[in-house]
XYZ file of C-alpha atoms in Angstrom:
492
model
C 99.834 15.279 171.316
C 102.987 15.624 169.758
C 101.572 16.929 166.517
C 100.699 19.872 168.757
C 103.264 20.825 170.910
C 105.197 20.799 167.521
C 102.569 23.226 166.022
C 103.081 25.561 169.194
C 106.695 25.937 168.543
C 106.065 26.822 164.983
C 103.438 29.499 165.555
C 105.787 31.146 168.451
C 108.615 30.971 165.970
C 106.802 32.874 163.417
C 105.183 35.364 166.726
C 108.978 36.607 167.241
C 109.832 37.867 163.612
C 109.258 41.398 163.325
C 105.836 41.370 162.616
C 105.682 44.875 160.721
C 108.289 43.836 158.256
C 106.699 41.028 157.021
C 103.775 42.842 156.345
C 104.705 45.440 154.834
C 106.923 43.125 152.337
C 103.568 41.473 151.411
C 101.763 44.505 150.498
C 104.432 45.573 148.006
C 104.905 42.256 146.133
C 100.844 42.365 145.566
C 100.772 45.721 144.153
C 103.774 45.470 142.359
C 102.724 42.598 140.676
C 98.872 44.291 139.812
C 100.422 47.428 138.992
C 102.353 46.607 135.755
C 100.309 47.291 133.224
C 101.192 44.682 130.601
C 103.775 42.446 130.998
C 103.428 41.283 134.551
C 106.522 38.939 133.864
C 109.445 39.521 135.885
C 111.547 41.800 134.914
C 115.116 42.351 136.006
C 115.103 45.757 134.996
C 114.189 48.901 137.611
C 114.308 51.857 136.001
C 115.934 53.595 139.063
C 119.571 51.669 138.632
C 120.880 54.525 136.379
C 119.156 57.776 135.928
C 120.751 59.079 132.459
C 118.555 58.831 129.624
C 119.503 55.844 127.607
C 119.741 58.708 124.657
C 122.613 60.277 126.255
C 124.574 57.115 126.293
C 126.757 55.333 123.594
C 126.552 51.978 123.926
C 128.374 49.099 121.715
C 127.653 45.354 121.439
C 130.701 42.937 121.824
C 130.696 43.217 118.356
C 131.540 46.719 118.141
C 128.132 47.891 116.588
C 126.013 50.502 118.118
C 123.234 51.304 116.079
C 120.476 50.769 118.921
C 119.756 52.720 121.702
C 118.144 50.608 124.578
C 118.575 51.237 128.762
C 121.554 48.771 129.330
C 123.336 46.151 126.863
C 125.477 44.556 129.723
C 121.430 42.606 130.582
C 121.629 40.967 127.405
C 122.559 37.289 129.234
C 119.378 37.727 131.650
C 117.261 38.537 128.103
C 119.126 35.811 126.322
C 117.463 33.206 128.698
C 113.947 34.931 129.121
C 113.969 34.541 125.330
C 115.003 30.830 125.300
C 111.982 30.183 127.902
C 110.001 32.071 126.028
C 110.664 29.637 122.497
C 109.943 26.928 124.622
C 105.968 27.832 124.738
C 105.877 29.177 120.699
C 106.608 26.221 119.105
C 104.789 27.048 115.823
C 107.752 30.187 115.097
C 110.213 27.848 116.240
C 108.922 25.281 113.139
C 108.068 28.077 110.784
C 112.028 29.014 111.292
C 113.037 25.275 110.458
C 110.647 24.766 107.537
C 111.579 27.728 105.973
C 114.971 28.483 106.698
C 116.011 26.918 103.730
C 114.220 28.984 101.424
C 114.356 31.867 103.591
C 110.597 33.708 102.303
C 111.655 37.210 103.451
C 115.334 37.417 101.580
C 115.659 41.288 100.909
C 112.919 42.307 102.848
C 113.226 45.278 105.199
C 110.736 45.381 107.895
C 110.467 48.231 110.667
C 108.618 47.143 113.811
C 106.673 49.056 116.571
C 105.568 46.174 119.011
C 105.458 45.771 122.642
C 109.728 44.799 123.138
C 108.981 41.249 125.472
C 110.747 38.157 125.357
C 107.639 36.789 123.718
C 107.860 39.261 120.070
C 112.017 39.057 120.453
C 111.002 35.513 119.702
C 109.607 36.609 116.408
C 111.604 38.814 115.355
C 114.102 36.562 116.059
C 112.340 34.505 113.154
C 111.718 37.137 110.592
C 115.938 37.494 110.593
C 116.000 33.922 110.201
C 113.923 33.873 107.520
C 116.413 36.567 105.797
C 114.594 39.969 106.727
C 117.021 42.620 108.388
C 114.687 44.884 111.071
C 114.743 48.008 112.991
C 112.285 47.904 116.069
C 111.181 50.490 118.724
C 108.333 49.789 121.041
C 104.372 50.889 121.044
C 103.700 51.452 124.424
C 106.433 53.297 126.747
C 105.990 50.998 129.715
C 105.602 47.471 128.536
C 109.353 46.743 127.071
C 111.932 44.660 129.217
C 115.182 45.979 129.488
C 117.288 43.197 129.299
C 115.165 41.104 126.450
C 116.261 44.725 124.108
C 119.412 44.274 125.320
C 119.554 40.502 124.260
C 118.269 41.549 120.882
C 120.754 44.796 120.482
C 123.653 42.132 121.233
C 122.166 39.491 118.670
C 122.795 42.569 115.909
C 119.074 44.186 115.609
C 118.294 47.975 115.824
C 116.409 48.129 118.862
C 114.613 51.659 119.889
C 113.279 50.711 123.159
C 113.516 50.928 126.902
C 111.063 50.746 129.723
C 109.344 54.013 131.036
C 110.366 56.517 128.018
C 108.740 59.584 127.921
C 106.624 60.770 125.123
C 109.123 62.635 123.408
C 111.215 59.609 123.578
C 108.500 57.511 122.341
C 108.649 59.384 118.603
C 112.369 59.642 118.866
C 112.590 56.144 118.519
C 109.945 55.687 115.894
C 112.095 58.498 114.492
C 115.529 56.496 114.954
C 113.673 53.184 113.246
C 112.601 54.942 110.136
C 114.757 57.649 108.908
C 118.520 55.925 108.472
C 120.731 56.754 105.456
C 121.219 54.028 103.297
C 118.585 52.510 104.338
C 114.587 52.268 103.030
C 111.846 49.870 104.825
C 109.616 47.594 102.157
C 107.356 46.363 104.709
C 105.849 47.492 108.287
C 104.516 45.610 111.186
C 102.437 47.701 113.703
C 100.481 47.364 116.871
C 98.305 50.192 117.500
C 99.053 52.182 114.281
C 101.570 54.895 115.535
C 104.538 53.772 113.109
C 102.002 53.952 109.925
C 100.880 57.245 111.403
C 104.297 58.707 111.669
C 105.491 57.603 108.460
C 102.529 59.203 106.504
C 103.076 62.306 108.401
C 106.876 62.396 108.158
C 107.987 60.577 104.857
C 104.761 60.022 103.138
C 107.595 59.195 99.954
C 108.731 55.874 101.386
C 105.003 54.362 100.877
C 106.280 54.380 96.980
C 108.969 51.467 97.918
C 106.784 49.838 101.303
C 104.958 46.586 99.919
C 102.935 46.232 102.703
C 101.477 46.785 106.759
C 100.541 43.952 108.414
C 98.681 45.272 111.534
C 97.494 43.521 114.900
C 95.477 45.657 117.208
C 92.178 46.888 117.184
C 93.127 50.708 117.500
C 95.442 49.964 114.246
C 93.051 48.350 112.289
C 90.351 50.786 112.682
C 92.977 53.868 111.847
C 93.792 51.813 108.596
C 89.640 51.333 107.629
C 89.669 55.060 108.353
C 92.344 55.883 106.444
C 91.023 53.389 103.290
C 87.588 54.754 103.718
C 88.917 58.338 103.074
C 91.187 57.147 100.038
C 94.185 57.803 101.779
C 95.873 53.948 101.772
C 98.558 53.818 99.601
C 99.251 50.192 100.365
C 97.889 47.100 101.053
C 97.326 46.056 104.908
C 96.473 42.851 106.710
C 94.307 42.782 109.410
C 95.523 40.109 111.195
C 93.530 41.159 114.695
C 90.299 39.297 113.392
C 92.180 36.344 112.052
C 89.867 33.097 113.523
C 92.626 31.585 114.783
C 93.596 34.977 117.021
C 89.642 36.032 117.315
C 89.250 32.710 119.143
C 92.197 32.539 121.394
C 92.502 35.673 122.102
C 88.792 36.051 123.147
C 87.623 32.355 124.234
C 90.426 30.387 125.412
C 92.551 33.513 126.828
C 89.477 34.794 128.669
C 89.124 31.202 130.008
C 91.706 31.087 131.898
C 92.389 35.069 132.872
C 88.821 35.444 134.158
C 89.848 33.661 136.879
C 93.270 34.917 137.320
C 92.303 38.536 137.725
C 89.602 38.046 139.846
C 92.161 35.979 142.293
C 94.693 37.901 142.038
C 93.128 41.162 143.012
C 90.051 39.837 145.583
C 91.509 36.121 146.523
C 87.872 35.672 145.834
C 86.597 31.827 146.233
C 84.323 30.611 143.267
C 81.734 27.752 144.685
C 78.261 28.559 145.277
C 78.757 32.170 144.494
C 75.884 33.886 142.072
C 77.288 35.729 139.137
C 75.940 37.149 136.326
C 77.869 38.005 132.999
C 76.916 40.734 130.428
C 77.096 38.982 127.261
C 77.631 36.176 125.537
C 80.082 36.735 122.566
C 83.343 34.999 122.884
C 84.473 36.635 126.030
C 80.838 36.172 127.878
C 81.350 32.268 126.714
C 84.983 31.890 128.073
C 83.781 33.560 131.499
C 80.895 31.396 132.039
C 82.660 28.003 131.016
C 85.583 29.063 133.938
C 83.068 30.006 136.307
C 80.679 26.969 135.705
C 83.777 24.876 136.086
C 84.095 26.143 138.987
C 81.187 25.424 140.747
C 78.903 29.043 140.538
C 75.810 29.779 139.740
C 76.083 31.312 136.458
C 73.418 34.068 134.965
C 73.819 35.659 131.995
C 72.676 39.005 129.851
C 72.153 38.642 126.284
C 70.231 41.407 123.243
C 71.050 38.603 120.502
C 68.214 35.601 120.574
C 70.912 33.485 118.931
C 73.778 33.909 122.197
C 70.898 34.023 124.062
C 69.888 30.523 122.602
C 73.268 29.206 123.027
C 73.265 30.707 126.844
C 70.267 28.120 127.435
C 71.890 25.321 125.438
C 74.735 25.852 127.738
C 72.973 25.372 130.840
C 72.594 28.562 131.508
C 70.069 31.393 133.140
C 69.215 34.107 130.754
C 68.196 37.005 133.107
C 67.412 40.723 132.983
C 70.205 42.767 135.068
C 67.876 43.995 137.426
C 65.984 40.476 137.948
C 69.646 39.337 139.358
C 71.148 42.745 140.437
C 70.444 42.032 144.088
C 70.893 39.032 144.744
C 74.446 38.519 142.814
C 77.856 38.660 144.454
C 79.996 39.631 140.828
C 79.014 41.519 137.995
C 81.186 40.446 134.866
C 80.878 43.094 131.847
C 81.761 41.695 128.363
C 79.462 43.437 125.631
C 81.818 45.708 123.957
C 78.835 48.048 124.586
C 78.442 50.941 126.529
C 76.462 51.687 129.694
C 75.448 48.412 130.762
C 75.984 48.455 134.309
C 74.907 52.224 135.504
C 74.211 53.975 138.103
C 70.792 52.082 139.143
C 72.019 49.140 139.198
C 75.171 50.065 141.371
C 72.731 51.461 143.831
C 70.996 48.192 144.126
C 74.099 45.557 144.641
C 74.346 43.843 148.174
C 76.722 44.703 150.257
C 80.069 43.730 149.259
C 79.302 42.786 145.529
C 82.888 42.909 143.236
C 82.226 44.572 139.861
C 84.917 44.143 136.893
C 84.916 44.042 132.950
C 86.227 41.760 130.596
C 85.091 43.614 127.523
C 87.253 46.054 125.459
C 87.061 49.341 126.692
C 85.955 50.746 129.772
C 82.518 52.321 128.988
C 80.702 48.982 129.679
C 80.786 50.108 133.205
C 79.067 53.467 134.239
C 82.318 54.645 136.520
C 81.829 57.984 136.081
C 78.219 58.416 137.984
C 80.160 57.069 140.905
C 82.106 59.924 141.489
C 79.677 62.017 143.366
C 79.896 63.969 146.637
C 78.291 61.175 148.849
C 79.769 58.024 147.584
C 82.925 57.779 149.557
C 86.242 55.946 147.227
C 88.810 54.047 149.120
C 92.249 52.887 147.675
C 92.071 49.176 148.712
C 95.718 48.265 147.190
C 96.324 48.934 143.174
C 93.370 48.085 140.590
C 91.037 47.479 143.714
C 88.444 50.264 145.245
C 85.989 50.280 147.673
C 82.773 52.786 146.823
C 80.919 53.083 150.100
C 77.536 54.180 149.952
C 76.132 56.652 153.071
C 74.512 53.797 154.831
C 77.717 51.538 154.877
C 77.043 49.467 151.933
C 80.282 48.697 149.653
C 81.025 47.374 146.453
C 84.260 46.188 145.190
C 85.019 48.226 141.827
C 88.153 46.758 140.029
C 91.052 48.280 137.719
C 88.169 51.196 137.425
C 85.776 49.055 134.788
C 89.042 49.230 132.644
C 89.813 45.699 131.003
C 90.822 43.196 133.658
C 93.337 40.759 132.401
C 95.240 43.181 130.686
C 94.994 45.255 134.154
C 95.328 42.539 136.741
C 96.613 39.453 135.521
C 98.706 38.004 132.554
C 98.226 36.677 128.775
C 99.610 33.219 128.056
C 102.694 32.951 126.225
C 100.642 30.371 124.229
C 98.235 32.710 122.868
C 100.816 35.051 121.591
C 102.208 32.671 119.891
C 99.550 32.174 117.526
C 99.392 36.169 117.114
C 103.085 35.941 116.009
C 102.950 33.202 113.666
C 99.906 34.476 111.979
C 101.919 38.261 111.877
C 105.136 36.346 110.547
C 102.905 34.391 107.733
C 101.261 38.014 106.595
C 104.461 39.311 106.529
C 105.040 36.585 103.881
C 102.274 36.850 102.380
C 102.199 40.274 101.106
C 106.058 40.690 100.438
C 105.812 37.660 98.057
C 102.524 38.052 96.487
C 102.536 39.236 93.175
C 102.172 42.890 91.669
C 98.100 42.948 91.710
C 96.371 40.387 94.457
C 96.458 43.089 96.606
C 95.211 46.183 96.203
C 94.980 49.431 98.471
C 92.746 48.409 101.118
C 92.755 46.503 104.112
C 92.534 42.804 103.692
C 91.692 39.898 105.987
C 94.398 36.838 106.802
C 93.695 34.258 103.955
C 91.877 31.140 105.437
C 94.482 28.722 103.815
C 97.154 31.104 106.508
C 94.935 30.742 108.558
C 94.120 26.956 108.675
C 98.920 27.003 108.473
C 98.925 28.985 111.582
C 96.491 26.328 113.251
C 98.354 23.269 111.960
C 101.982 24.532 113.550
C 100.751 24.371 116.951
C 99.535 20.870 116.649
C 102.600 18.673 117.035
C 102.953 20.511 120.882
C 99.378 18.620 121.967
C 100.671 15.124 119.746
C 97.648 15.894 118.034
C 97.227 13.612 114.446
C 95.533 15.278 111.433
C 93.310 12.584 108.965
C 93.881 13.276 105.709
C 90.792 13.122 102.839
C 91.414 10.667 100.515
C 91.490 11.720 96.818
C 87.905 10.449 96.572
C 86.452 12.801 99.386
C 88.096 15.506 98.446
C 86.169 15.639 95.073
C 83.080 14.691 97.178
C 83.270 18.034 98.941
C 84.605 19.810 96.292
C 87.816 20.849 97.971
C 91.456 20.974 97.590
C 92.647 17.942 99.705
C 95.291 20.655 101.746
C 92.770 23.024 102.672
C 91.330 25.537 102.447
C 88.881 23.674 104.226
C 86.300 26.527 104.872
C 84.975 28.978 103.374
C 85.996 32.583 104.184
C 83.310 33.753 106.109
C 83.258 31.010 109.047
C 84.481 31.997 112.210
């Protein structure tokens, strides 16, 4: 009885609050959160508090130096202690800088940087200095930098070019600002998405006579640099470190794991028992979706051209199905091919009521989106990254971040995962400023395994994991060098 009464007053407590207010709060902090488009971390920055271009302004550090040009250096404390969480979760940079800081591996070497500017790559660069490079940084993509982690870094003495929400003109200004200083010449470049390299070889194609090397991490990057190789253009070596195994798998199996989930949450507050789902592909992606999903008690189909996933779909435990067997019966549609047209037109027609459609592959052609946009399909805004297409006879389906990539869209990436990016970006860094004149030639080169297998072994200690070592004996047995490599290059 009393448990009631008590319950009453509650409910009648929360009747009298404004109701509209509260409402409305909730419906921003859900978009807001959905809506940035790659850091979801909270940032302290809005880019309303001060509306002069950061250009315009002349700002110093405490130590009287004011070669950076970022939105606000009096944020550096608040970026100073998203950095320090950040270190806490990318423990392998944090022991490459003790190992190494002794006989600091990059003395002399001058690297310019075009990354996205979050607490998470301050951390690295953060490393390369203490491994004795000097840097100049400015960001690749004009939304994703925090404010007060540049700050933090333009106080700690780096040349940061960065601020959040820079136009495009200010985008190449500070690629600009980065490359061309007096006195100044870079011997090595690290770039995400290939827009530094591209600048450089359109601007000063004469500093690729002292550069040593481009160590690259995106996909876009690395297939500008195999264009650029294939047409003899490459004037120096590059590492491809986006299909490193170490990064291939977490990026890809164990990331996907555990964003699947997390976008589909986030932007549905879908609930995962008993419901019928049927993912498109079973690469590394398709395999991290359906582990999630299984674990969380659906019934899992899946969509396969390769016998050999399909195989392993089977071994797995699960259905391998035709689209259009399923496509009625299913409540989500996961797309994660890297192909194009796989869901289309047909088989949006035929969805039950309700049915949420999303893609976890790379871009957003997996998904026919396009066909939906006809005169009697109607689209309705549900909140950011979510629509509704309703069909004439009142049937809906849930479309989300427009087939574009979910996790990047609706959800975050472990700070975990870009750790190992980092470290294995740091060791090619290493790598190709100390090799000597001749292992590498002009062309585009993959991560050495032994790197590779180093990258691995530095994020061990954080699980209290203990390696066995061969003895002398097994060593010769397998014919290998008892501290690796342990594979050969081609296994993934």
């Amino acid at each position: 009885k009393l448990h009631c009464i008590q319950f009453a007053d509650q409910k009648q407590e929360f009747n009298k609050r404004p109701s509209k207010i509260g409402r409305r709060s909730l419906s921003r902090s859900i978009s807001q959160s959905s809506t940035d488009s790659y850091s979801s971390a909270a940032s302290y920055t809005d880019s309303s508090d001060d509306e002069t271009s950061p250009r315009d302004k002349q700002q110093k550090n405490s130590k009287g130096n004011g070669d950076f040009c970022i939105k606000n250096i009096k944020q550096a404390d608040f970026g100073r202690r998203e950095i320090e969480i950040a270190e806490q979760e990318m423990p392998a940079l944090m022991a490459l800088r003790k190992r190494a800081q002794g006989e600091k591996p990059l003395a002399g070497a001058k690297v310019v940087g075009c990354t996205h500017i979050t607490a998470q790559t301050a951390v690295l660069m953060e490393t390369l200095s203490a491994l004795g490079a000097q840097c100049r940084w400015a960001a690749c993509n004009i939304y994703s930098t925090q404010n007060e982690v540049a700050a933090a870094l333009a106080e700690g003495g780096f040349s940061v070019f960065a601020w959040k929400g820079e136009s495009e003109d200010d985008f190449w200004w500070c690629i600009d600002r980065c490359v061309n200083v007096e006195g100044w010449q870079p011997n090595m470049i690290l770039d995400d998405g290939g827009d530094l390299t591209h600048w450089i070889y359109k601007k000063y194609p004469n500093m690729f006579k002292k550069i040593k090397g481009i160590v690259e991490e995106s996909v876009t990057g690395v297939h500008r640099l195999y264009q650029l190789s294939k047409a003899g253009k490459l004037c120096v070596p590059a590492m491809n470190v986006n299909d490193s195994v170490t990064k291939q798998k977490f990026d890809n199996l164990y990331c996907c794991r555990e964003s699947i989930l997390d976008g589909l949450k986030r932007t549905t507050d879908v609930m995962f028992g008993g419901k019928q789902v049927v993912v498109c592909g079973y690469g590394e992606v398709g395999k991290g979706c359906c582990a999630a999903l299984k674990a969380m008690g659906s019934i899992v189909y899946v969509t396969e051209i390769d016998p050999i996933c399909a195989l392993q779909a089977c071994m797995d435990g699960f259905r391998l199905v035709k689209l259009n067997e399923v496509i009625r019966q299913v409540d989500i549609v996961i797309t994660c091919t890297g192909n194009k047209n796989v869901v289309v037109r047909e088989n949006l027609d035929r969805m039950k009521n309700g049915c949420i459609v999303c893609n976890m592959g790379h871009s957003n052609t997996e998904i026919d989106v396009a066909s939906l946009r006809t005169p009697e399909l109607t689209w309705e805004r549900v909140r950011s990254q979510v629509d509704h297409v309703i069909w004439p006879d009142g049937k809906r389906i849930v479309l989300l971040a427009e087939g574009r990539l979910l996790n990047l869209s609706c959800s975050t990436v472990p700070t975990f995962v870009l750790s190992i990016t980092a470290t294995t970006q740091a060791l090619a860094l290493i790598e190709l400023y100390n090799a000597p004149e001749g292992r590498y030639k002009q062309d585009v080169y993959l991560l050495p395994k032994k790197m590779d297998e180093y990258v691995a072994s530095l994020h061990l200690p954080t699980f209290d994991a203990h390696l066995t070592e061969l003895t002398d004996e097994q060593a010769k047995y397998l014919g290998l060098n008892k501290n690796g490599p342990f594979k050969p290059n081609y296994y993934r």
